[in-house]
Every structure is written in C-alpha cells, then in structure tokens.
PDB file of C-alpha atoms and ligand atoms in Angstrom:
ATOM      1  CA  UNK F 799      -2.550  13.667  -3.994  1.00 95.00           C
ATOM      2  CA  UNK F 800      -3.558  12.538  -0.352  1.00 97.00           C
ATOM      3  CA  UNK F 801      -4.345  15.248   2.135  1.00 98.00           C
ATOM      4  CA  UNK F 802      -4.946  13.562   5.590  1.00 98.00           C
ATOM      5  CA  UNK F 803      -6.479  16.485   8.346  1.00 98.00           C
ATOM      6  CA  UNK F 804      -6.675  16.152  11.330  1.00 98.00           C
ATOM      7  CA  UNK F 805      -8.219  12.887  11.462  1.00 98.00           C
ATOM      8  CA  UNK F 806      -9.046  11.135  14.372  1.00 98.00           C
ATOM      9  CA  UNK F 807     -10.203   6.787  15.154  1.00 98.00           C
ATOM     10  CA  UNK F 808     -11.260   5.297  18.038  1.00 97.00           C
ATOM     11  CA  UNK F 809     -11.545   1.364  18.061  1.00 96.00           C
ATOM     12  CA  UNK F 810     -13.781   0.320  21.462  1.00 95.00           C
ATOM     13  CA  UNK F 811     -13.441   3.259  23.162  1.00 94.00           C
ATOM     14  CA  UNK F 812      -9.482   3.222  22.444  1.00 96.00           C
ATOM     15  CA  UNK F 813      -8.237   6.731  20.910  1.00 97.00           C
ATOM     16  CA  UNK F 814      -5.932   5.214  18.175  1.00 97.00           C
ATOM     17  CA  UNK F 815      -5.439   8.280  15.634  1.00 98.00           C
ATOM     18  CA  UNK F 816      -5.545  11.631  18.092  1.00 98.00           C
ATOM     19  CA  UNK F 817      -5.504  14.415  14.832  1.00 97.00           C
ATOM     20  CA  UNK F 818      -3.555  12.728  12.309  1.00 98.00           C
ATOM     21  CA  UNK F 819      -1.634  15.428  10.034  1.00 98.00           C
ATOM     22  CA  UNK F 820      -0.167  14.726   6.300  1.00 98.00           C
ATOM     23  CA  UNK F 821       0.189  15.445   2.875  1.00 98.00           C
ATOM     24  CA  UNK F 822       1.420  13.326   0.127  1.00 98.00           C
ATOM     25  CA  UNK F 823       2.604  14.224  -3.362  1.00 97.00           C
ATOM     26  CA  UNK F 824       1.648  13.061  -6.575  1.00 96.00           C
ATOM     27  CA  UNK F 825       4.021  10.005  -7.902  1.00 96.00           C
ATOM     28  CA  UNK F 826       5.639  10.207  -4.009  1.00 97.00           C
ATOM     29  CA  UNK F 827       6.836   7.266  -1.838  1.00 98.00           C
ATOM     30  CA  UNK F 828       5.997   7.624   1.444  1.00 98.00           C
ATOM     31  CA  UNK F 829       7.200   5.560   4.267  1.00 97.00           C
ATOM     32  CA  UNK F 830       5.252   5.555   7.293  1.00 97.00           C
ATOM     33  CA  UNK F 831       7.595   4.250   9.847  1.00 96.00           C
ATOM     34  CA  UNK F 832       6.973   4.153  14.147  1.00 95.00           C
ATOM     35  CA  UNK F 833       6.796   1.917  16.779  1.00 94.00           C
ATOM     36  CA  UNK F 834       4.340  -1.351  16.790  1.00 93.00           C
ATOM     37  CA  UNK F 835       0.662  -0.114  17.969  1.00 94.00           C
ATOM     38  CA  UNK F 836       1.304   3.625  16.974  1.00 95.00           C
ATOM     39  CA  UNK F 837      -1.666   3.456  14.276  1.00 97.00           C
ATOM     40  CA  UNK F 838       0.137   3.125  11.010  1.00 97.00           C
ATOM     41  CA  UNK F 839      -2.118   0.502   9.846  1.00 97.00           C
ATOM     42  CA  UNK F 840      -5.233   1.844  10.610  1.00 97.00           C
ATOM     43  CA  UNK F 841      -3.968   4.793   9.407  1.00 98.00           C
ATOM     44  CA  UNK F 842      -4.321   3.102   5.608  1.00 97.00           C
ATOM     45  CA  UNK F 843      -7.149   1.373   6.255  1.00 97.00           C
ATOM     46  CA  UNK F 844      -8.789   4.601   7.200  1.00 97.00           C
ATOM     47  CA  UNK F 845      -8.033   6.345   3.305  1.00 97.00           C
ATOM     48  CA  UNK F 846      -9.698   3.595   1.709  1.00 93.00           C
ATOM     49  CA  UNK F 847     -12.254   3.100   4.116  1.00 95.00           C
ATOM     50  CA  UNK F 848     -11.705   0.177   5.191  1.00 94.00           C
ATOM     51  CA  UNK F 849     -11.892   1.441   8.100  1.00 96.00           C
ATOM     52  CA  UNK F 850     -14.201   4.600   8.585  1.00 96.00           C
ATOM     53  CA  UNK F 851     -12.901   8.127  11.125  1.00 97.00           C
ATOM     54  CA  UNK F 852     -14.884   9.581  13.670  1.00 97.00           C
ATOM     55  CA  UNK F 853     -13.813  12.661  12.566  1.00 97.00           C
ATOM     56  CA  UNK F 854     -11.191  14.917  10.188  1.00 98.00           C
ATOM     57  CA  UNK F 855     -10.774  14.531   7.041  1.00 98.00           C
ATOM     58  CA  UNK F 856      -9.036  12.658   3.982  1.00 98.00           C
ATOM     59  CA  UNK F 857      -8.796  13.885   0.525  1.00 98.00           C
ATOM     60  CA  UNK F 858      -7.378  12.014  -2.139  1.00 96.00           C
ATOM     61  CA  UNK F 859      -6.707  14.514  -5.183  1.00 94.00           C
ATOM     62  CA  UNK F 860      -8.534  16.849  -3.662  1.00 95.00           C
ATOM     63  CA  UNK F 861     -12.029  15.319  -3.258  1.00 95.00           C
ATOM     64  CA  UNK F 862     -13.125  14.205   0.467  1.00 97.00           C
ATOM     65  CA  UNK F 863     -13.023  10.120   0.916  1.00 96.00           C
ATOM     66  CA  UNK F 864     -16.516  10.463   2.472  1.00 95.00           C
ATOM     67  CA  UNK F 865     -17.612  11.679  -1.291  1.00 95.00           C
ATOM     68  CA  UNK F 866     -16.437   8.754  -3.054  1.00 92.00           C
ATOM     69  CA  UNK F 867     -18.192   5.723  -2.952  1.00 89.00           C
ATOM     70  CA  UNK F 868     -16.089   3.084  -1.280  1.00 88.00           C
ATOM     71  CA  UNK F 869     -15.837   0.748  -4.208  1.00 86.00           C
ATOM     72  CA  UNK F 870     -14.850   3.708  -6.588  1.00 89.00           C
ATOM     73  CA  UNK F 871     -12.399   4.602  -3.633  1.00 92.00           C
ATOM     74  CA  UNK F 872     -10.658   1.199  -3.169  1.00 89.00           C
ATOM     75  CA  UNK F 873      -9.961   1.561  -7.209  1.00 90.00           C
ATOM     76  CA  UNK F 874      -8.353   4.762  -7.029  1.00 94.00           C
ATOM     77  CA  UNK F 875      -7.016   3.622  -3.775  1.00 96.00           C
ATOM     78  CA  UNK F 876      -5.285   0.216  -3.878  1.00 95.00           C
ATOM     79  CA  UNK F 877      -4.042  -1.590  -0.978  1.00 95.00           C
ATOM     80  CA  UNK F 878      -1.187  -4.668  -0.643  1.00 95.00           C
ATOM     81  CA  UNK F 879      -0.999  -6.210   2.464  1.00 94.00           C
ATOM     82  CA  UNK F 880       2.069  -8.619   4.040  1.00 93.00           C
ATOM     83  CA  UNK F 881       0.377 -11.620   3.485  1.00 93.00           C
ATOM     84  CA  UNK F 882      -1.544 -12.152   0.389  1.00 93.00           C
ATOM     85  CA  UNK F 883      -4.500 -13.342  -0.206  1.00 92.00           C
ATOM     86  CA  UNK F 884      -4.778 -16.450  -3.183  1.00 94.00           C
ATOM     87  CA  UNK F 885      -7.961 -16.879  -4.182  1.00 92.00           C
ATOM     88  CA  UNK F 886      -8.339 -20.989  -5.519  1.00 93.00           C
ATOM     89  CA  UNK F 887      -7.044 -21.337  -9.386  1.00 94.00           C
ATOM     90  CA  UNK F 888      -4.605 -20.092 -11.700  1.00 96.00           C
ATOM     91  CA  UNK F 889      -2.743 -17.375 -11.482  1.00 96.00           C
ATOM     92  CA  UNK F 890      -4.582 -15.894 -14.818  1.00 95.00           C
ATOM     93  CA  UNK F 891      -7.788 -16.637 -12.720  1.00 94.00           C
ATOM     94  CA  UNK F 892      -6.494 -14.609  -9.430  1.00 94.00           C
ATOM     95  CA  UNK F 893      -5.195 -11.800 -11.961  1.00 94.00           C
ATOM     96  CA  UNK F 894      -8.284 -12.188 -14.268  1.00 93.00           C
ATOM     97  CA  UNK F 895     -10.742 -11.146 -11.206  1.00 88.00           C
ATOM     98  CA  UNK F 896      -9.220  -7.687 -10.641  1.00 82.00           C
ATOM     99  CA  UNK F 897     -10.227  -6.647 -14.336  1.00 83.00           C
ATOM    100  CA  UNK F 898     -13.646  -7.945 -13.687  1.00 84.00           C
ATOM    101  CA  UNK F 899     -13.812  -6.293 -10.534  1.00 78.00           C
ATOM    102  CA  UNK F 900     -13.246  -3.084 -12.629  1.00 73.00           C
ATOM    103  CA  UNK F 901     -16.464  -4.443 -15.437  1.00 77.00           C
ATOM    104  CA  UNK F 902     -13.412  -5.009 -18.054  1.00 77.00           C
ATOM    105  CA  UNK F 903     -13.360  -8.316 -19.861  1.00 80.00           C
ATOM    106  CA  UNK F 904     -10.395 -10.167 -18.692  1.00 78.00           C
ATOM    107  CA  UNK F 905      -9.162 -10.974 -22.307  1.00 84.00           C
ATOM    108  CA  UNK F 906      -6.205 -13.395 -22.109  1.00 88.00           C
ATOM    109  CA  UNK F 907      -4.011 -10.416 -23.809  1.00 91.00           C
ATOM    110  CA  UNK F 908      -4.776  -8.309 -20.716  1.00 91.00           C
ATOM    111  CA  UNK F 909      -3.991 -10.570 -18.232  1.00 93.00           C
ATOM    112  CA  UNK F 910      -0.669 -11.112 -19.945  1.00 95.00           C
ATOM    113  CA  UNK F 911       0.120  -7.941 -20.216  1.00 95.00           C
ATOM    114  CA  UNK F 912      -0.230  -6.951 -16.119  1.00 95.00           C
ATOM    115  CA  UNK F 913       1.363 -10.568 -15.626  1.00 96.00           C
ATOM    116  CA  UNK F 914       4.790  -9.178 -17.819  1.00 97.00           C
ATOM    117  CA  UNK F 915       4.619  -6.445 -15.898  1.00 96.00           C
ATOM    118  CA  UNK F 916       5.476  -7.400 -12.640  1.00 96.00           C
ATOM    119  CA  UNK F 917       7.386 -10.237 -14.059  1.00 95.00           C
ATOM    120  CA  UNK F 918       5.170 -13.436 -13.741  1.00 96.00           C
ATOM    121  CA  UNK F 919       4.277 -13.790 -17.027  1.00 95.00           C
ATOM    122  CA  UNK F 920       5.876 -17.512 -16.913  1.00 97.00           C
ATOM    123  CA  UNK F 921       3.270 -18.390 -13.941  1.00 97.00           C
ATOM    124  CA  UNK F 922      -0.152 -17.693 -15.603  1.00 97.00           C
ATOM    125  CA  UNK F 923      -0.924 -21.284 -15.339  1.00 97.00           C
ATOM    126  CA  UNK F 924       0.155 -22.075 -12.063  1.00 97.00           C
ATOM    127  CA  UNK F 925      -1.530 -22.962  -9.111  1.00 97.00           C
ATOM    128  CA  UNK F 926      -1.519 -19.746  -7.134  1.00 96.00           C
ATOM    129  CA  UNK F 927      -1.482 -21.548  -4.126  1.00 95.00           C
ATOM    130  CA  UNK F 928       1.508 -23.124  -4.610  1.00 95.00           C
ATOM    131  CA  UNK F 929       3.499 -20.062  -5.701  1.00 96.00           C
ATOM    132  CA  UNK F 930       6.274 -18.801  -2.862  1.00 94.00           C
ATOM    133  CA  UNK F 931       5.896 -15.664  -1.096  1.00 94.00           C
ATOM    134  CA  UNK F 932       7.356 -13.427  -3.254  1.00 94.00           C
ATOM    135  CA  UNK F 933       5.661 -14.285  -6.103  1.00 96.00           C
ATOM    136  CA  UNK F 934       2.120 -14.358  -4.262  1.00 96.00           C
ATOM    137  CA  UNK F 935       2.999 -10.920  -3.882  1.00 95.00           C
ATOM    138  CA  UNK F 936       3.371  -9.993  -7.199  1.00 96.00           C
ATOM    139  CA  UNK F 937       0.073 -11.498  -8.074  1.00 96.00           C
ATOM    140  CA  UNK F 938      -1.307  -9.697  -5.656  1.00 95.00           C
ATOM    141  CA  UNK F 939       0.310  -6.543  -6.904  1.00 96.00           C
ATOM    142  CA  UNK F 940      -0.810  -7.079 -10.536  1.00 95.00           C
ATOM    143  CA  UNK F 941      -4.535  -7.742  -9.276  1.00 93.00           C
ATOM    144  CA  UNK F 942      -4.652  -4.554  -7.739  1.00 93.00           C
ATOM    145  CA  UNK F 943      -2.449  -2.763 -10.785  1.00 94.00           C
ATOM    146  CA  UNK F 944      -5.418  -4.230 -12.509  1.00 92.00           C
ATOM    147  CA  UNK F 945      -8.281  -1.670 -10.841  1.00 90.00           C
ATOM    148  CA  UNK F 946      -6.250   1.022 -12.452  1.00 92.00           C
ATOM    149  CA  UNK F 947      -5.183   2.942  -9.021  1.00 95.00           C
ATOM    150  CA  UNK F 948      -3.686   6.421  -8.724  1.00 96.00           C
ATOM    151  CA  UNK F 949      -2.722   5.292  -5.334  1.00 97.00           C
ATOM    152  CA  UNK F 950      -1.028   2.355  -3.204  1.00 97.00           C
ATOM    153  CA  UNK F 951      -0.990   2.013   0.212  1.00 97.00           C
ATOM    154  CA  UNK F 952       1.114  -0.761   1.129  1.00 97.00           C
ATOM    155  CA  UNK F 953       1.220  -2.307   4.621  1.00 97.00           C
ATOM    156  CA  UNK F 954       4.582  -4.432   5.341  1.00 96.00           C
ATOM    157  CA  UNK F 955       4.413  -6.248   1.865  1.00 96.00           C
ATOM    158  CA  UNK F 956       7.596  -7.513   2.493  1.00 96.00           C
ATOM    159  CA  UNK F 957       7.892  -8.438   5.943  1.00 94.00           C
ATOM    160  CA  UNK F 958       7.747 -11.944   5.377  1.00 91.00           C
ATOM    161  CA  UNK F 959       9.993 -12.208   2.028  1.00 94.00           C
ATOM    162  CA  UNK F 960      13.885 -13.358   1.855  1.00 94.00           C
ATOM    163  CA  UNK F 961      16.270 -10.284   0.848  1.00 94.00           C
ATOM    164  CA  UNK F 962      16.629 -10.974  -2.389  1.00 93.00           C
ATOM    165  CA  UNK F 963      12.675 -11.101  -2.904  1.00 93.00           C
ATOM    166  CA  UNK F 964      12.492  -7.724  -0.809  1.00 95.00           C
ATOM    167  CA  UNK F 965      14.579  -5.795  -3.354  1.00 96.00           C
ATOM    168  CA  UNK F 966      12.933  -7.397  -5.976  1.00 95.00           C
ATOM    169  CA  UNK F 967       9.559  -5.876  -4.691  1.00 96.00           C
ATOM    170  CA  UNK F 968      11.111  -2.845  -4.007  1.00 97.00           C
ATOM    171  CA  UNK F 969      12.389  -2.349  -7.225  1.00 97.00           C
ATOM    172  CA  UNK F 970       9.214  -3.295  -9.086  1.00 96.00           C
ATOM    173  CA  UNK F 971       6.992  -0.798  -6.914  1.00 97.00           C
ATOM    174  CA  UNK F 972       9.437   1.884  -7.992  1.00 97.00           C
ATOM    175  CA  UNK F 973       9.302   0.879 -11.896  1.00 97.00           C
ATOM    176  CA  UNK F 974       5.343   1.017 -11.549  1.00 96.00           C
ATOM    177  CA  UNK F 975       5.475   4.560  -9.600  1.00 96.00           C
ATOM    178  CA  UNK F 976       7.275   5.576 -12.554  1.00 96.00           C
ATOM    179  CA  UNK F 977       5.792   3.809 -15.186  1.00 96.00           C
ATOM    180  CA  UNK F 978       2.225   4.513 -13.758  1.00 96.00           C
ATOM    181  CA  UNK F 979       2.330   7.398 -12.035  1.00 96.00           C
ATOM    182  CA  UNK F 980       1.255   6.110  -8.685  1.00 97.00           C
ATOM    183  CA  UNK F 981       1.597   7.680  -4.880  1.00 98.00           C
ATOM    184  CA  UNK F 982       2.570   5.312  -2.724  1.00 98.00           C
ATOM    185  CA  UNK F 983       2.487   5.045   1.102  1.00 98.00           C
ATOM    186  CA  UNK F 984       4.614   2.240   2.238  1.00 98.00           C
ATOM    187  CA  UNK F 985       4.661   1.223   6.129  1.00 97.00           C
ATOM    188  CA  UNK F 986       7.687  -0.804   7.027  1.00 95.00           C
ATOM    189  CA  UNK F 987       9.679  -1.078  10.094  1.00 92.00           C
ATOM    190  CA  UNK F 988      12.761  -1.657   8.035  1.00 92.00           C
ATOM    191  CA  UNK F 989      15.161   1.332   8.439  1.00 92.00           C
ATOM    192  CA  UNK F 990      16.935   0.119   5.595  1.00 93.00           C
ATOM    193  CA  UNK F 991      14.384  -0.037   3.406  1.00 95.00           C
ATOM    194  CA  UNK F 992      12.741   2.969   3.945  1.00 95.00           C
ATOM    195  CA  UNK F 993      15.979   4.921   2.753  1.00 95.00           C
ATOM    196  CA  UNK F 994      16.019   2.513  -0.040  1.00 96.00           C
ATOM    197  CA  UNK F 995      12.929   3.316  -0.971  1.00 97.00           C
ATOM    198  CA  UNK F 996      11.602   6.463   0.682  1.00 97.00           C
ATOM    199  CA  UNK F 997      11.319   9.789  -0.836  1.00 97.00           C
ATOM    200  CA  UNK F 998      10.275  10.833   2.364  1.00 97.00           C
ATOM    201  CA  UNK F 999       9.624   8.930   6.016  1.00 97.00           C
ATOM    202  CA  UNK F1000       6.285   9.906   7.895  1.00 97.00           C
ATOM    203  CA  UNK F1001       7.136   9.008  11.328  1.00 96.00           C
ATOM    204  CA  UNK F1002       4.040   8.115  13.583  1.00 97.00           C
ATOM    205  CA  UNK F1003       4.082   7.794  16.919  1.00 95.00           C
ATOM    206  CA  UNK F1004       0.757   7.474  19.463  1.00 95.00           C
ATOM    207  CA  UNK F1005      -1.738   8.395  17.403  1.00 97.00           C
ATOM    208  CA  UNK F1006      -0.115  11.411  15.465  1.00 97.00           C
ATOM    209  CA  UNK F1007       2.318  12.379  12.898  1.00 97.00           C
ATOM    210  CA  UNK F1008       5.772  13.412  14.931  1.00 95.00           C
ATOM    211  CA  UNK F1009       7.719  14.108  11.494  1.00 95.00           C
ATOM    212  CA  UNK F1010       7.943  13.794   8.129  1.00 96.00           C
ATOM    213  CA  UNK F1011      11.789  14.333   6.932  1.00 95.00           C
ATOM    214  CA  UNK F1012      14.109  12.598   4.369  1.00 95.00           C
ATOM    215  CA  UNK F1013      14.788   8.830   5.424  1.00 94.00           C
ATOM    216  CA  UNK F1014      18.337  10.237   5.526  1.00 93.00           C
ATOM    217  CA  UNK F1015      17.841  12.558   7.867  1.00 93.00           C
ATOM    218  CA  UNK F1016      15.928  11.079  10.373  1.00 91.00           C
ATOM    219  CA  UNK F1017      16.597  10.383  13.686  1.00 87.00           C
ATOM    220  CA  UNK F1018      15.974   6.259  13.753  1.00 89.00           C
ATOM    221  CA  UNK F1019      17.217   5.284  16.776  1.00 85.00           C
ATOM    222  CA  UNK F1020      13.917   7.849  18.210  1.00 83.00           C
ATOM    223  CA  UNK F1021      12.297   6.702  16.012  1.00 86.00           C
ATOM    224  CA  UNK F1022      12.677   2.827  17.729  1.00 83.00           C
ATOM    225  CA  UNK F1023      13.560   3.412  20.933  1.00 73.00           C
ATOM    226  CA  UNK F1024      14.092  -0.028  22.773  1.00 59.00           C
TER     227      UNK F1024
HETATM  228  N1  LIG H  78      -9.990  -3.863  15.188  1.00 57.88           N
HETATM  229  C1  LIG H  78      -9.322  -3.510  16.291  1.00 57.88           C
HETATM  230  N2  LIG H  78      -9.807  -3.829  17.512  1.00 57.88           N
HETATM  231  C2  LIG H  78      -9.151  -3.467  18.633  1.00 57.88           C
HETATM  232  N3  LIG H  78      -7.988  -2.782  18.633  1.00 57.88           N
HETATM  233  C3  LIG H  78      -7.473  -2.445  17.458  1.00 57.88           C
HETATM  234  C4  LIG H  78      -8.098  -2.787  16.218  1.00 57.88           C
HETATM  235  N4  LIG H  78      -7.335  -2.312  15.200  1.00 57.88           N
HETATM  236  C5  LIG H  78      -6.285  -1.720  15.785  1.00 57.88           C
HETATM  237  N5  LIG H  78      -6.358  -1.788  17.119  1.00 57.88           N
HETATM  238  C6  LIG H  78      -5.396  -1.241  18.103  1.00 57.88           C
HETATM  239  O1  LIG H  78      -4.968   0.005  17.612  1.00 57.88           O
HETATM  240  C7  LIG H  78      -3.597   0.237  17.892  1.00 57.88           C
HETATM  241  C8  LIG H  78      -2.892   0.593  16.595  1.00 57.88           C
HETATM  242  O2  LIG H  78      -2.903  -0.524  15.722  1.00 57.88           O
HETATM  243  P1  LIG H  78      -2.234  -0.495  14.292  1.00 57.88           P
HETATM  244  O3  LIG H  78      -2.322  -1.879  13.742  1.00 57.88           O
HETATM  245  O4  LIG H  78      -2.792   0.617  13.510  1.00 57.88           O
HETATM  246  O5  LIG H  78      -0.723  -0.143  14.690  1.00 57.88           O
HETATM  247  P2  LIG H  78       0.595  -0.285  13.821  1.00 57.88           P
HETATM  248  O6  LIG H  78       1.376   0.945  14.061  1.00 57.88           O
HETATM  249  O7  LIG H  78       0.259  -0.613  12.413  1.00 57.88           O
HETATM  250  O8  LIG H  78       1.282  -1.523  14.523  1.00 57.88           O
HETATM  251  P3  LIG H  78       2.244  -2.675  13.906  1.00 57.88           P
HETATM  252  O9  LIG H  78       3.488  -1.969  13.498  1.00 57.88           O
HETATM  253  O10 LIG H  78       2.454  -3.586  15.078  1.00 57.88           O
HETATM  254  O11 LIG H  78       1.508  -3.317  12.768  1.00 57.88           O
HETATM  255  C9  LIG H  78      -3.086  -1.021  18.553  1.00 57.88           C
HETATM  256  O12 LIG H  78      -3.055  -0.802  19.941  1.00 57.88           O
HETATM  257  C10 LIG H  78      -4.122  -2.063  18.182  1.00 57.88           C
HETATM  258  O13 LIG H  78      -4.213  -3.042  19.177  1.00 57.88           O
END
C-alpha cells in the first residue's frame, strides 16, 4: 500500500532522511519507533507532502506521490497529529468541514454517523474547545475518517492522553483498520504500545530504516539507548 524508496530530505542544509527504505501492507499497523530527532516525523509528513523529498520515491498503492495532486493525496492520505487542532464551533461544525472538504454535503445524518463511530455521538453540540484531550482526538479522527482515506499516518496521537484515553484510542484505530480497511503508520515512543498495537515496528534511526521486525521481537533497549 505504501512503498517508500530510497528517499532522501534535507531541511537547511541538514541531511535528515539519508535513503529511507519501507514497505507497508494493505490494512497494516505500522509503528515507526527510534530515538527523538531520527526523522520519524518528517518521515510522514514527507508521504503526504507536507513536506516535499529531494529525492527517492513514495508510492502509495502503487502510484508515485509526485503524481497525485496534493489535495487528492492528503484524502487518500490522512494524518492525526498529538495535539489537535479545534477549529471555533460545535463539534458537528469541526466534523461537518471534513465532508465539505471532500465537496459532500455535510447532511446532519452524516455527521452523526462518523460522530457514532468513534464514539462522540453525545458531543455533536458541544463546544469543541472545551472538549478534553481525548475526545479532541476523536474529533479529529472522525474529521479526517470523513475525507474517506485508505491511509493514516499518525504522529504521537496519544502522547498527551491519560491511560485509560490511550487504550481507548488504540482500540478505536484498530476497529476502523478493520472496519475500513485502512494502513496505518503509527509513530510512538511507547514500547508498550507499539506491541499493543503493532503488527510490525519500523525502527528508524539517523535518517534510515535500521529494522522492521515484530514489536515482540525487537530489541528495545537498542532501540532507546540512554
Ligand atoms: N522545519 C525544520 N527546520 C529545521 N529542522 C528541522 C525541521 N523539521 C525537522 N527538523 C530536524 O530534523 C530532525 C528530525 O526531526 P523529526 O521531527 O523528523 O524527528 P523525530 O524522530 O520525529 O523526533 P521526535 O521523536 O523528537 O518527534 C531533527 O533534528 C529536527 O530538528
């Protein structure tokens, strides 16, 4: 579903991805784990453009990211980051503006229906601003559910939730790979998590790919090395 090759990003004349190697299955979770700096962010931003490589490539089911326009991309490619982003108004409002962004009419029915699907259907009139972490997240979640992606690329979502609102985000991501048949790369720092939720860990390290094995079987403590 994603085919990353060989793909290289400098940010002011910093080498930050040096031939970046990695393939990702259809409907697989993949946890891209590795010390702070190593480029796991800007590894994401890079598939849906929001940040653009100097040079590689990255295919995402099997047609080249540079063929896509970037709007059609970020559809097909949707991304959740760890601190989400309220726009003023209502819940139904903040879900409401992902089906527009996709020309659908945001009939209250639909809104509902991605709202009961990551289980905030009792919020739709709330003030999204007021809403706790957790359940920012889940807005944020059904916006981009909204766009209709094959893919999500999550960076940290839950790095600044309680446990009991991690697992609860965990758990929902893997109903909707299921239910939706999504891909999902998921960059955490958690070691837990990542063999919670990992089919398989992509471990990054400097600019490149060092392994990709079973969260079981890998190595954490080189992984992060203190
Ligand atoms: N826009 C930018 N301008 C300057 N440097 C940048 C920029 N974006 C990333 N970097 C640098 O690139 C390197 C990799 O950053 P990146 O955020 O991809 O790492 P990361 O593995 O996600 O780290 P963390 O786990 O701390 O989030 C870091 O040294 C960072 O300072």
């Amino acid at each position: 579903m994603i085919e990353v090759i060989n793909v290289r990003k400098s940010i002011r004349g910093k080498e930050i991805l040096k031939g970046v190697n990695l393939k990702v299955k259809r409907r697989e979770v993949m946890v891209i784990a590795g010390p702070s700096g190593s480029g796991k962010s800007t590894l994401l931003r890079c598939i849906n453009r929001l940040t653009e490589i100097d040079g590689g490539d990255i295919l995402v089911d099997g047609i080249s990211i540079k063929k896509y326009n970037p709007i059609q991309l970020r559809r097909n490619v949707g991304m959740v980051f760890q601190f989400p982003v309220m726009f003023e108004g209502r819940v139904k409002d903040n879900i409401a503006y992902g089906l527009r962004l996709l020309g659908k009419t945001a009939t209250e029915k639909s809104v509902e229906k991605l709202a009961r699907e990551v289980g905030i259907e009792n919020l739709l009139d709330a003030d999204a601003s007021k809403l706790s972490g957790g359940e920012q997240q889940r807005v944020a979640i059904a916006r981009t559910l909204a766009l209709e992606p094959k893919v999500l690329l999550l960076d940290e979502p839950t790095a600044s939730l309680d446990p009991e609102n991690v697992r609860k985000i965990e758990n929902l991501v893997l109903k909707l790979v299921r239910s939706r048949d999504l891909t999902v790369l998921w960059v955490t720092h958690d070691v837990e998590q990542a063999k919670r939720i990992g089919d398989r860990v992509a471990v990054m390290k400097d600019g490149r790919i060092v392994t990709v094995e079973d969260p079981e079987k890998i190595l954490w403590s080189d992984v992060y090395v203190r």
